[in-house]
mmCIF file of C-alpha atoms and ligand atoms in Angstrom:
data_model
loop_
_atom_site.group_PDB
_atom_site.id
_atom_site.type_symbol
_atom_site.label_atom_id
_atom_site.label_comp_id
_atom_site.label_asym_id
_atom_site.label_seq_id
_atom_site.Cartn_x
_atom_site.Cartn_y
_atom_site.Cartn_z
ATOM 1 C CA UNK A 1 8.594 -24.252 75.000
ATOM 2 C CA UNK A 2 10.907 -24.251 78.003
ATOM 3 C CA UNK A 3 11.145 -20.975 79.851
ATOM 4 C CA UNK A 4 14.244 -18.845 79.328
ATOM 5 C CA UNK A 5 15.100 -15.650 81.133
ATOM 6 C CA UNK A 6 14.489 -12.764 78.778
ATOM 7 C CA UNK A 7 16.365 -9.518 78.720
ATOM 8 C CA UNK A 8 14.496 -6.600 80.270
ATOM 9 C CA UNK A 9 14.815 -3.163 78.769
ATOM 10 C CA UNK A 10 11.815 -1.642 80.452
ATOM 11 C CA UNK A 11 11.953 -1.527 84.262
ATOM 12 C CA UNK A 12 8.583 0.107 84.847
ATOM 13 C CA UNK A 13 6.269 -1.409 87.474
ATOM 14 C CA UNK A 14 4.028 -2.775 84.734
ATOM 15 C CA UNK A 15 6.851 -4.445 82.847
ATOM 16 C CA UNK A 16 8.202 -6.006 86.060
ATOM 17 C CA UNK A 17 4.776 -7.274 87.060
ATOM 18 C CA UNK A 18 4.396 -8.893 83.648
ATOM 19 C CA UNK A 19 7.872 -10.439 83.565
ATOM 20 C CA UNK A 20 7.613 -11.929 87.054
ATOM 21 C CA UNK A 21 4.059 -13.119 86.386
ATOM 22 C CA UNK A 22 5.286 -14.964 83.306
ATOM 23 C CA UNK A 23 8.095 -16.585 85.251
ATOM 24 C CA UNK A 24 5.672 -17.781 87.942
ATOM 25 C CA UNK A 25 3.305 -19.239 85.403
ATOM 26 C CA UNK A 26 6.091 -20.940 83.496
ATOM 27 C CA UNK A 27 7.403 -22.504 86.661
ATOM 28 C CA UNK A 28 3.998 -23.791 87.654
ATOM 29 C CA UNK A 29 3.391 -25.273 84.208
ATOM 30 C CA UNK A 30 6.736 -27.055 84.318
ATOM 31 C CA UNK A 31 6.039 -28.484 87.738
ATOM 32 C CA UNK A 32 2.601 -29.661 86.673
ATOM 33 C CA UNK A 33 4.102 -31.312 83.638
ATOM 34 C CA UNK A 34 6.473 -33.363 85.795
ATOM 35 C CA UNK A 35 5.058 -36.834 86.196
ATOM 36 C CA UNK A 36 7.750 -38.560 88.266
ATOM 37 C CA UNK A 37 10.000 -37.790 91.240
ATOM 38 C CA UNK A 38 12.915 -37.518 88.808
ATOM 39 C CA UNK A 39 10.832 -35.047 86.797
ATOM 40 C CA UNK A 40 10.041 -32.656 89.639
ATOM 41 C CA UNK A 41 13.616 -32.858 90.942
ATOM 42 C CA UNK A 42 14.799 -31.775 87.517
ATOM 43 C CA UNK A 43 12.373 -28.832 87.617
ATOM 44 C CA UNK A 44 13.565 -27.947 91.110
ATOM 45 C CA UNK A 45 17.206 -27.963 90.049
ATOM 46 C CA UNK A 46 16.547 -26.029 86.874
ATOM 47 C CA UNK A 47 14.941 -23.228 88.880
ATOM 48 C CA UNK A 48 16.710 -23.322 92.234
ATOM 49 C CA UNK A 49 20.302 -24.395 91.470
ATOM 50 C CA UNK A 50 22.666 -21.826 92.969
ATOM 51 C CA UNK A 51 24.899 -22.012 89.982
ATOM 52 C CA UNK A 52 23.005 -20.885 86.901
ATOM 53 C CA UNK A 53 19.513 -21.847 88.142
ATOM 54 C CA UNK A 54 16.743 -19.714 86.688
ATOM 55 C CA UNK A 55 16.301 -17.744 89.910
ATOM 56 C CA UNK A 56 20.039 -17.014 89.956
ATOM 57 C CA UNK A 57 19.909 -16.023 86.299
ATOM 58 C CA UNK A 58 17.085 -13.608 86.969
ATOM 59 C CA UNK A 59 18.994 -12.192 89.917
ATOM 60 C CA UNK A 60 22.106 -11.687 87.773
ATOM 61 C CA UNK A 61 20.157 -10.080 84.962
ATOM 62 C CA UNK A 62 18.631 -7.562 87.294
ATOM 63 C CA UNK A 63 21.985 -6.404 88.612
ATOM 64 C CA UNK A 64 22.009 -4.260 85.484
ATOM 65 C CA UNK A 65 18.758 -2.535 86.451
ATOM 66 C CA UNK A 66 18.704 1.191 87.223
ATOM 67 C CA UNK A 67 18.970 2.095 90.896
ATOM 68 C CA UNK A 68 15.417 3.403 91.219
ATOM 69 C CA UNK A 69 13.952 0.049 90.196
ATOM 70 C CA UNK A 70 16.116 -2.085 92.487
ATOM 71 C CA UNK A 71 13.824 -1.904 95.514
ATOM 72 C CA UNK A 72 10.785 -3.076 93.585
ATOM 73 C CA UNK A 73 12.815 -5.737 91.812
ATOM 74 C CA UNK A 74 13.995 -7.036 95.144
ATOM 75 C CA UNK A 75 10.434 -7.460 96.320
ATOM 76 C CA UNK A 76 9.383 -9.275 93.171
ATOM 77 C CA UNK A 77 12.400 -11.510 93.306
ATOM 78 C CA UNK A 78 11.694 -12.439 96.928
ATOM 79 C CA UNK A 79 8.096 -13.186 96.102
ATOM 80 C CA UNK A 80 9.098 -15.409 93.189
ATOM 81 C CA UNK A 81 11.663 -17.262 95.330
ATOM 82 C CA UNK A 82 9.092 -17.884 98.017
ATOM 83 C CA UNK A 83 6.579 -19.073 95.489
ATOM 84 C CA UNK A 84 9.030 -21.510 93.903
ATOM 85 C CA UNK A 85 10.196 -22.821 97.268
ATOM 86 C CA UNK A 86 6.707 -23.302 98.555
ATOM 87 C CA UNK A 87 5.503 -25.187 95.514
ATOM 88 C CA UNK A 88 8.563 -27.419 95.614
ATOM 89 C CA UNK A 89 8.034 -28.021 99.306
ATOM 90 C CA UNK A 90 4.403 -28.928 98.797
ATOM 91 C CA UNK A 91 5.348 -31.350 96.102
ATOM 92 C CA UNK A 92 8.080 -32.870 98.215
ATOM 93 C CA UNK A 93 5.771 -33.329 101.194
ATOM 94 C CA UNK A 94 3.256 -34.961 98.982
ATOM 95 C CA UNK A 95 5.873 -37.238 97.431
ATOM 96 C CA UNK A 96 7.242 -38.296 100.781
ATOM 97 C CA UNK A 97 3.793 -39.024 102.095
ATOM 98 C CA UNK A 98 4.078 -36.662 105.060
ATOM 99 C CA UNK A 99 0.859 -35.047 103.883
ATOM 100 C CA UNK A 100 -2.299 -37.164 103.841
ATOM 101 C CA UNK A 101 -3.001 -38.845 100.502
ATOM 102 C CA UNK A 102 -5.991 -36.637 99.841
ATOM 103 C CA UNK A 103 -4.197 -33.350 100.428
ATOM 104 C CA UNK A 104 -4.246 -31.077 97.401
ATOM 105 C CA UNK A 105 -1.156 -31.413 95.271
ATOM 106 C CA UNK A 106 -0.950 -27.710 94.592
ATOM 107 C CA UNK A 107 -1.896 -25.012 96.994
ATOM 108 C CA UNK A 108 -2.299 -22.854 93.958
ATOM 109 C CA UNK A 109 -5.533 -24.614 92.972
ATOM 110 C CA UNK A 110 -8.288 -22.061 93.198
ATOM 111 C CA UNK A 111 -11.237 -23.904 94.690
ATOM 112 C CA UNK A 112 -13.513 -20.930 94.146
ATOM 113 C CA UNK A 113 -13.397 -21.333 90.343
ATOM 114 C CA UNK A 114 -16.539 -22.841 88.835
ATOM 115 C CA UNK A 115 -16.231 -26.572 88.053
ATOM 116 C CA UNK A 116 -15.785 -28.004 84.587
ATOM 117 C CA UNK A 117 -19.161 -28.718 83.058
ATOM 118 C CA UNK A 118 -19.421 -32.029 81.290
ATOM 119 C CA UNK A 119 -22.657 -32.077 79.299
ATOM 120 C CA UNK A 120 -24.166 -35.552 79.316
ATOM 121 C CA UNK A 121 -25.365 -35.371 75.710
ATOM 122 C CA UNK A 122 -28.762 -36.099 74.230
ATOM 123 C CA UNK A 123 -30.423 -38.826 72.218
ATOM 124 C CA UNK A 124 -30.166 -38.139 68.490
ATOM 125 C CA UNK A 125 -33.652 -37.415 67.095
ATOM 126 C CA UNK A 126 -33.501 -40.424 64.749
ATOM 127 C CA UNK A 127 -32.409 -42.749 67.566
ATOM 128 C CA UNK A 128 -35.063 -41.232 69.827
ATOM 129 C CA UNK A 129 -37.731 -41.895 67.208
ATOM 130 C CA UNK A 130 -36.421 -45.429 66.722
ATOM 131 C CA UNK A 131 -36.453 -46.129 70.444
ATOM 132 C CA UNK A 132 -40.006 -44.841 70.753
ATOM 133 C CA UNK A 133 -41.132 -47.112 67.918
ATOM 134 C CA UNK A 134 -39.260 -50.053 69.452
ATOM 135 C CA UNK A 135 -41.056 -49.484 72.752
ATOM 136 C CA UNK A 136 -44.444 -49.538 71.025
ATOM 137 C CA UNK A 137 -43.682 -52.986 69.609
ATOM 138 C CA UNK A 138 -41.961 -54.282 72.728
ATOM 139 C CA UNK A 139 -45.264 -53.789 74.533
ATOM 140 C CA UNK A 140 -46.792 -56.141 71.971
ATOM 141 C CA UNK A 141 -44.201 -58.812 72.781
ATOM 142 C CA UNK A 142 -41.666 -58.055 70.053
ATOM 143 C CA UNK A 143 -37.952 -58.379 70.750
ATOM 144 C CA UNK A 144 -35.099 -56.580 68.986
ATOM 145 C CA UNK A 145 -32.696 -58.194 66.511
ATOM 146 C CA UNK A 146 -29.863 -56.867 64.405
ATOM 147 C CA UNK A 147 -27.467 -57.924 61.675
ATOM 148 C CA UNK A 148 -24.460 -56.733 59.670
ATOM 149 C CA UNK A 149 -24.476 -53.555 57.587
ATOM 150 C CA UNK A 150 -21.993 -55.096 55.121
ATOM 151 C CA UNK A 151 -24.135 -57.923 53.818
ATOM 152 C CA UNK A 152 -23.935 -60.650 51.196
ATOM 153 C CA UNK A 153 -25.955 -60.697 48.012
ATOM 154 C CA UNK A 154 -27.612 -63.840 49.391
ATOM 155 C CA UNK A 155 -29.204 -62.171 52.426
ATOM 156 C CA UNK A 156 -29.908 -58.796 50.843
ATOM 157 C CA UNK A 157 -31.441 -60.240 47.666
ATOM 158 C CA UNK A 158 -31.457 -63.944 46.875
ATOM 159 C CA UNK A 159 -33.073 -65.288 50.034
ATOM 160 C CA UNK A 160 -35.587 -62.438 49.871
ATOM 161 C CA UNK A 161 -36.802 -63.764 46.541
ATOM 162 C CA UNK A 162 -34.965 -61.309 44.292
ATOM 163 C CA UNK A 163 -33.667 -63.735 41.633
ATOM 164 C CA UNK A 164 -30.244 -62.915 40.081
ATOM 165 C CA UNK A 165 -30.651 -60.239 37.411
ATOM 166 C CA UNK A 166 -34.293 -59.631 38.331
ATOM 167 C CA UNK A 167 -35.326 -56.016 37.606
ATOM 168 C CA UNK A 168 -36.645 -55.640 41.166
ATOM 169 C CA UNK A 169 -32.994 -55.331 42.204
ATOM 170 C CA UNK A 170 -32.757 -52.073 40.244
ATOM 171 C CA UNK A 171 -35.118 -50.381 42.672
ATOM 172 C CA UNK A 172 -32.574 -50.766 45.463
ATOM 173 C CA UNK A 173 -29.767 -48.475 44.188
ATOM 174 C CA UNK A 174 -27.200 -50.757 45.731
ATOM 175 C CA UNK A 175 -23.690 -49.740 46.778
ATOM 176 C CA UNK A 176 -21.469 -52.744 46.089
ATOM 177 C CA UNK A 177 -18.156 -53.500 47.775
ATOM 178 C CA UNK A 178 -15.337 -53.443 45.205
ATOM 179 C CA UNK A 179 -13.289 -56.461 44.149
ATOM 180 C CA UNK A 180 -15.942 -59.134 44.680
ATOM 181 C CA UNK A 181 -16.093 -60.424 41.097
ATOM 182 C CA UNK A 182 -14.020 -63.512 41.917
ATOM 183 C CA UNK A 183 -16.723 -64.795 44.272
ATOM 184 C CA UNK A 184 -19.951 -66.619 43.528
ATOM 185 C CA UNK A 185 -22.724 -64.019 43.210
ATOM 186 C CA UNK A 186 -24.474 -64.953 46.438
ATOM 187 C CA UNK A 187 -21.277 -64.393 48.428
ATOM 188 C CA UNK A 188 -20.476 -60.973 47.030
ATOM 189 C CA UNK A 189 -20.516 -58.181 49.601
ATOM 190 C CA UNK A 190 -22.585 -55.013 49.448
ATOM 191 C CA UNK A 191 -23.965 -52.417 51.835
ATOM 192 C CA UNK A 192 -27.391 -53.649 52.832
ATOM 193 C CA UNK A 193 -30.088 -51.600 51.131
ATOM 194 C CA UNK A 194 -32.741 -52.480 53.684
ATOM 195 C CA UNK A 195 -33.054 -54.204 57.066
ATOM 196 C CA UNK A 196 -34.984 -57.107 55.500
ATOM 197 C CA UNK A 197 -31.900 -59.423 55.314
ATOM 198 C CA UNK A 198 -32.143 -59.654 59.098
ATOM 199 C CA UNK A 199 -35.514 -61.375 58.593
ATOM 200 C CA UNK A 200 -33.643 -64.323 57.070
ATOM 201 C CA UNK A 201 -30.769 -64.194 59.560
ATOM 202 C CA UNK A 202 -33.224 -64.258 62.462
ATOM 203 C CA UNK A 203 -35.279 -67.094 61.025
ATOM 204 C CA UNK A 204 -32.072 -69.096 60.543
ATOM 205 C CA UNK A 205 -31.327 -68.935 64.260
ATOM 206 C CA UNK A 206 -34.769 -68.712 65.908
ATOM 207 C CA UNK A 207 -37.545 -71.189 65.361
ATOM 208 C CA UNK A 208 -41.149 -69.977 65.023
ATOM 209 C CA UNK A 209 -43.131 -68.405 66.577
ATOM 210 C CA UNK A 210 -41.161 -65.144 66.346
ATOM 211 C CA UNK A 211 -41.950 -61.471 66.730
ATOM 212 C CA UNK A 212 -38.985 -59.219 66.122
ATOM 213 C CA UNK A 213 -38.191 -55.616 65.404
ATOM 214 C CA UNK A 214 -34.995 -54.759 63.514
ATOM 215 C CA UNK A 215 -33.738 -51.166 63.668
ATOM 216 C CA UNK A 216 -30.571 -50.319 61.770
ATOM 217 C CA UNK A 217 -28.678 -48.307 59.191
ATOM 218 C CA UNK A 218 -28.956 -49.004 55.475
ATOM 219 C CA UNK A 219 -27.256 -47.518 52.401
ATOM 220 C CA UNK A 220 -28.380 -46.605 48.916
ATOM 221 C CA UNK A 221 -26.731 -44.822 46.038
ATOM 222 C CA UNK A 222 -28.751 -41.612 46.511
ATOM 223 C CA UNK A 223 -27.043 -38.233 46.389
ATOM 224 C CA UNK A 224 -27.730 -36.303 49.599
ATOM 225 C CA UNK A 225 -30.480 -33.666 49.527
ATOM 226 C CA UNK A 226 -33.272 -32.436 51.799
ATOM 227 C CA UNK A 227 -35.029 -35.825 51.731
ATOM 228 C CA UNK A 228 -32.306 -38.297 50.664
ATOM 229 C CA UNK A 229 -29.116 -39.578 52.198
ATOM 230 C CA UNK A 230 -26.798 -42.399 51.100
ATOM 231 C CA UNK A 231 -27.068 -43.649 54.690
ATOM 232 C CA UNK A 232 -30.374 -43.757 56.492
ATOM 233 C CA UNK A 233 -32.266 -45.749 59.095
ATOM 234 C CA UNK A 234 -34.982 -48.352 58.843
ATOM 235 C CA UNK A 235 -37.117 -50.189 61.337
ATOM 236 C CA UNK A 236 -38.183 -53.621 60.162
ATOM 237 C CA UNK A 237 -40.734 -55.906 61.755
ATOM 238 C CA UNK A 238 -41.435 -59.612 61.344
ATOM 239 C CA UNK A 239 -44.046 -61.877 62.938
ATOM 240 C CA UNK A 240 -44.273 -65.569 62.075
ATOM 241 C CA UNK A 241 -46.591 -68.094 63.678
ATOM 242 C CA UNK A 242 -49.350 -70.469 62.674
ATOM 243 C CA UNK A 243 -52.445 -68.801 61.200
ATOM 244 C CA UNK A 244 -51.102 -65.266 60.909
ATOM 245 C CA UNK A 245 -53.355 -63.360 58.520
ATOM 246 C CA UNK A 246 -53.440 -60.021 56.734
ATOM 247 C CA UNK A 247 -55.946 -59.019 59.434
ATOM 248 C CA UNK A 248 -53.183 -59.454 62.039
ATOM 249 C CA UNK A 249 -50.905 -57.259 59.964
ATOM 250 C CA UNK A 250 -53.497 -54.505 59.703
ATOM 251 C CA UNK A 251 -54.531 -54.726 63.337
ATOM 252 C CA UNK A 252 -50.948 -54.664 64.601
ATOM 253 C CA UNK A 253 -49.849 -51.751 62.460
ATOM 254 C CA UNK A 254 -53.017 -49.733 63.039
ATOM 255 C CA UNK A 255 -52.564 -50.156 66.789
ATOM 256 C CA UNK A 256 -48.856 -49.279 66.605
ATOM 257 C CA UNK A 257 -49.494 -46.092 64.595
ATOM 258 C CA UNK A 258 -52.138 -44.951 67.083
ATOM 259 C CA UNK A 259 -49.693 -45.575 69.939
ATOM 260 C CA UNK A 260 -46.942 -43.709 68.149
ATOM 261 C CA UNK A 261 -48.698 -40.757 66.479
ATOM 262 C CA UNK A 262 -51.753 -40.458 68.719
ATOM 263 C CA UNK A 263 -55.074 -42.276 68.907
ATOM 264 C CA UNK A 264 -56.818 -40.113 66.324
ATOM 265 C CA UNK A 265 -54.738 -41.231 63.323
ATOM 266 C CA UNK A 266 -56.258 -43.603 60.790
ATOM 267 C CA UNK A 267 -54.386 -46.059 58.584
ATOM 268 C CA UNK A 268 -54.913 -46.929 54.934
ATOM 269 C CA UNK A 269 -53.395 -49.872 53.053
ATOM 270 C CA UNK A 270 -52.806 -49.654 49.319
ATOM 271 C CA UNK A 271 -51.567 -52.457 47.033
ATOM 272 C CA UNK A 272 -47.858 -52.510 46.274
ATOM 273 C CA UNK A 273 -45.097 -54.908 45.331
ATOM 274 C CA UNK A 274 -42.079 -56.340 47.143
ATOM 275 C CA UNK A 275 -40.445 -59.604 46.029
ATOM 276 C CA UNK A 276 -40.443 -60.970 49.586
ATOM 277 C CA UNK A 277 -44.064 -60.284 50.506
ATOM 278 C CA UNK A 278 -47.282 -61.394 48.827
ATOM 279 C CA UNK A 279 -49.639 -59.652 48.899
ATOM 280 C CA UNK A 280 -47.783 -56.410 49.534
ATOM 281 C CA UNK A 281 -49.023 -52.998 50.594
ATOM 282 C CA UNK A 282 -47.975 -49.478 51.384
ATOM 283 C CA UNK A 283 -49.428 -48.160 54.583
ATOM 284 C CA UNK A 284 -50.437 -44.525 54.955
ATOM 285 C CA UNK A 285 -51.461 -42.720 58.117
ATOM 286 C CA UNK A 286 -53.865 -39.821 58.086
ATOM 287 C CA UNK A 287 -51.794 -36.650 58.234
ATOM 288 C CA UNK A 288 -51.079 -35.913 61.907
ATOM 289 C CA UNK A 289 -50.087 -32.379 60.986
ATOM 290 C CA UNK A 290 -53.306 -31.194 59.312
ATOM 291 C CA UNK A 291 -55.569 -33.845 60.820
ATOM 292 C CA UNK A 292 -56.247 -35.319 57.379
ATOM 293 C CA UNK A 293 -57.856 -32.216 55.874
ATOM 294 C CA UNK A 294 -54.914 -31.406 53.582
ATOM 295 C CA UNK A 295 -55.038 -27.781 54.719
ATOM 296 C CA UNK A 296 -53.649 -25.773 57.583
ATOM 297 C CA UNK A 297 -56.074 -22.893 57.854
ATOM 298 C CA UNK A 298 -55.822 -21.010 54.578
ATOM 299 C CA UNK A 299 -52.493 -22.689 53.716
ATOM 300 C CA UNK A 300 -52.051 -26.028 51.933
ATOM 301 C CA UNK A 301 -50.517 -28.738 54.159
ATOM 302 C CA UNK A 302 -47.047 -29.412 52.766
ATOM 303 C CA UNK A 303 -45.996 -32.612 54.605
ATOM 304 C CA UNK A 304 -48.937 -34.580 53.142
ATOM 305 C CA UNK A 305 -48.922 -32.637 49.860
ATOM 306 C CA UNK A 306 -52.553 -31.719 50.536
ATOM 307 C CA UNK A 307 -53.670 -35.346 50.309
ATOM 308 C CA UNK A 308 -54.376 -35.768 54.023
ATOM 309 C CA UNK A 309 -52.291 -38.978 54.014
ATOM 310 C CA UNK A 310 -48.626 -39.693 54.667
ATOM 311 C CA UNK A 311 -46.874 -42.829 53.455
ATOM 312 C CA UNK A 312 -45.130 -44.485 56.371
ATOM 313 C CA UNK A 313 -44.099 -48.013 55.449
ATOM 314 C CA UNK A 314 -44.069 -51.012 53.131
ATOM 315 C CA UNK A 315 -45.514 -54.293 54.328
ATOM 316 C CA UNK A 316 -47.047 -57.582 53.357
ATOM 317 C CA UNK A 317 -47.449 -61.272 54.080
ATOM 318 C CA UNK A 318 -44.138 -63.160 53.997
ATOM 319 C CA UNK A 319 -43.827 -64.777 50.558
ATOM 320 C CA UNK A 320 -43.758 -68.606 50.774
ATOM 321 C CA UNK A 321 -40.630 -68.506 48.581
ATOM 322 C CA UNK A 322 -38.831 -66.707 51.443
ATOM 323 C CA UNK A 323 -39.802 -69.428 53.915
ATOM 324 C CA UNK A 324 -38.284 -72.000 51.542
ATOM 325 C CA UNK A 325 -34.831 -70.638 52.369
ATOM 326 C CA UNK A 326 -35.297 -71.327 56.106
ATOM 327 C CA UNK A 327 -37.632 -74.302 55.816
ATOM 328 C CA UNK A 328 -35.298 -76.583 57.765
ATOM 329 C CA UNK A 329 -35.544 -74.402 60.865
ATOM 330 C CA UNK A 330 -39.280 -74.930 61.232
ATOM 331 C CA UNK A 331 -40.573 -72.515 58.598
ATOM 332 C CA UNK A 332 -42.566 -74.873 56.401
ATOM 333 C CA UNK A 333 -44.732 -72.500 54.316
ATOM 334 C CA UNK A 334 -47.548 -75.016 54.557
ATOM 335 C CA UNK A 335 -47.541 -74.725 58.338
ATOM 336 C CA UNK A 336 -46.539 -71.174 59.179
ATOM 337 C CA UNK A 337 -47.408 -67.753 57.879
ATOM 338 C CA UNK A 338 -46.294 -64.284 58.788
ATOM 339 C CA UNK A 339 -46.178 -60.615 58.002
ATOM 340 C CA UNK A 340 -43.338 -58.148 57.646
ATOM 341 C CA UNK A 341 -43.054 -54.392 57.443
ATOM 342 C CA UNK A 342 -40.309 -51.831 57.025
ATOM 343 C CA UNK A 343 -40.284 -48.083 57.637
ATOM 344 C CA UNK A 344 -37.807 -45.220 57.356
ATOM 345 C CA UNK A 345 -36.934 -43.894 60.785
ATOM 346 C CA UNK A 346 -35.387 -40.670 59.453
ATOM 347 C CA UNK A 347 -38.499 -39.749 57.496
ATOM 348 C CA UNK A 348 -40.695 -40.328 60.508
ATOM 349 C CA UNK A 349 -38.371 -38.196 62.655
ATOM 350 C CA UNK A 350 -38.488 -35.396 60.035
ATOM 351 C CA UNK A 351 -42.279 -35.416 60.064
ATOM 352 C CA UNK A 352 -42.594 -35.807 63.798
ATOM 353 C CA UNK A 353 -40.273 -32.916 64.650
ATOM 354 C CA UNK A 354 -41.146 -30.715 61.679
ATOM 355 C CA UNK A 355 -37.563 -30.656 60.351
ATOM 356 C CA UNK A 356 -37.360 -29.671 56.684
ATOM 357 C CA UNK A 357 -33.878 -30.916 55.783
ATOM 358 C CA UNK A 358 -32.701 -34.494 56.335
ATOM 359 C CA UNK A 359 -29.051 -33.407 56.122
ATOM 360 C CA UNK A 360 -29.399 -31.608 59.453
ATOM 361 C CA UNK A 361 -29.632 -35.006 61.144
ATOM 362 C CA UNK A 362 -26.197 -36.053 59.893
ATOM 363 C CA UNK A 363 -24.097 -32.884 60.035
ATOM 364 C CA UNK A 364 -23.377 -33.182 63.736
ATOM 365 C CA UNK A 365 -24.092 -29.525 64.527
ATOM 366 C CA UNK A 366 -24.724 -29.462 68.268
ATOM 367 C CA UNK A 367 -26.760 -26.247 67.994
ATOM 368 C CA UNK A 368 -29.284 -28.322 66.034
ATOM 369 C CA UNK A 369 -28.979 -31.624 67.910
ATOM 370 C CA UNK A 370 -28.957 -29.891 71.306
ATOM 371 C CA UNK A 371 -32.644 -29.133 70.800
ATOM 372 C CA UNK A 372 -33.404 -32.721 71.802
ATOM 373 C CA UNK A 373 -31.428 -32.469 75.042
HETATM 374 N N1 LIG B 401 -37.482 -53.619 52.683
HETATM 375 C C1 LIG B 401 -38.476 -52.803 52.064
HETATM 376 C C2 LIG B 401 -37.811 -51.508 51.559
HETATM 377 O O1 LIG B 401 -36.753 -51.159 52.030
HETATM 378 C C3 LIG B 401 -39.603 -52.470 53.008
HETATM 379 C C4 LIG B 401 -40.392 -53.680 53.412
HETATM 380 C C5 LIG B 401 -40.041 -54.409 54.531
HETATM 381 C C6 LIG B 401 -41.503 -54.068 52.678
HETATM 382 C C7 LIG B 401 -40.771 -55.526 54.902
HETATM 383 C C8 LIG B 401 -42.234 -55.175 53.046
HETATM 384 C C9 LIG B 401 -41.876 -55.879 54.159
HETATM 385 O O2 LIG B 401 -38.329 -50.833 50.716
#
């Protein structure tokens, strides 16, 4: 709000100090707000005009002051006049270039004040975990690929060997984009439920041999709680070449887990099912919290539910039916083979940092996230 001269009823030293202080501040704010020569000239005239300028107005107002206060008022008024004139002068000199370009615009800048701190931020724990995992695989010659989060039915399901209406689709709790019924099923949009569609997208553009890692966000229709979130992060891997075997899969993942969690962890592969891998497995690592014993001293180990093992990822050999969809780009299932795996980055970050509520990762509370700075 623009400054207006207020009526004084109290002429005590304190009241005068306050009133003149406010006037000074208001003037300085106005001058700072002026962004053009026309702007600061307007401020100058508003304050310094002989006829009805703010300084004149203040002067006139104070004519009514009691005699005893007049001396003090005179001093304050002089001080304010000098202040206004000096600031205007400084500005004018600056504008007219008679002061070097680097001269401070306002002599009122207090260079002894501490500077403004601009914190540089920190890696989010899930991104940090992802980057660490990516580095483990980059050392093995993997490169990074990505793809869209809003995906078609074709890439999320069909080309990954989920036939239309197959019950395996039910396991994915898919969030569909509305208003897609007019399209052919394979073109309908949805939020990708896993990073696996990028397997197909990569194989469409890159000929074998390939080794890629695919970090990214995925969505499922899960209500948020301590271990679920409708949005979460996966890290997918895919290797295709001639003569890739299940032994390569086990060796690669066992090595990667030792790099990531520490050389003492063991891995265990248990049969599972995914439409796009055959055979399929779930891989467990020995619990890096209790060392595999299932106990922490007298207490049961909660993260591994006392089993000594923690499930980390799903994996398997790429199903030949998947290669059929990219056969023309060099992926003849008779000639190439490969393995794929996919893990939840959020879950790994929870375990790694001993966080007990997944929601903390997504609430944006800097008191929590600042711990990774
Ligand atoms: N996409 C699977 C899932 O989200 C994980 C997976 C990836 C399994 C690659 C096998 C191979 O559950």
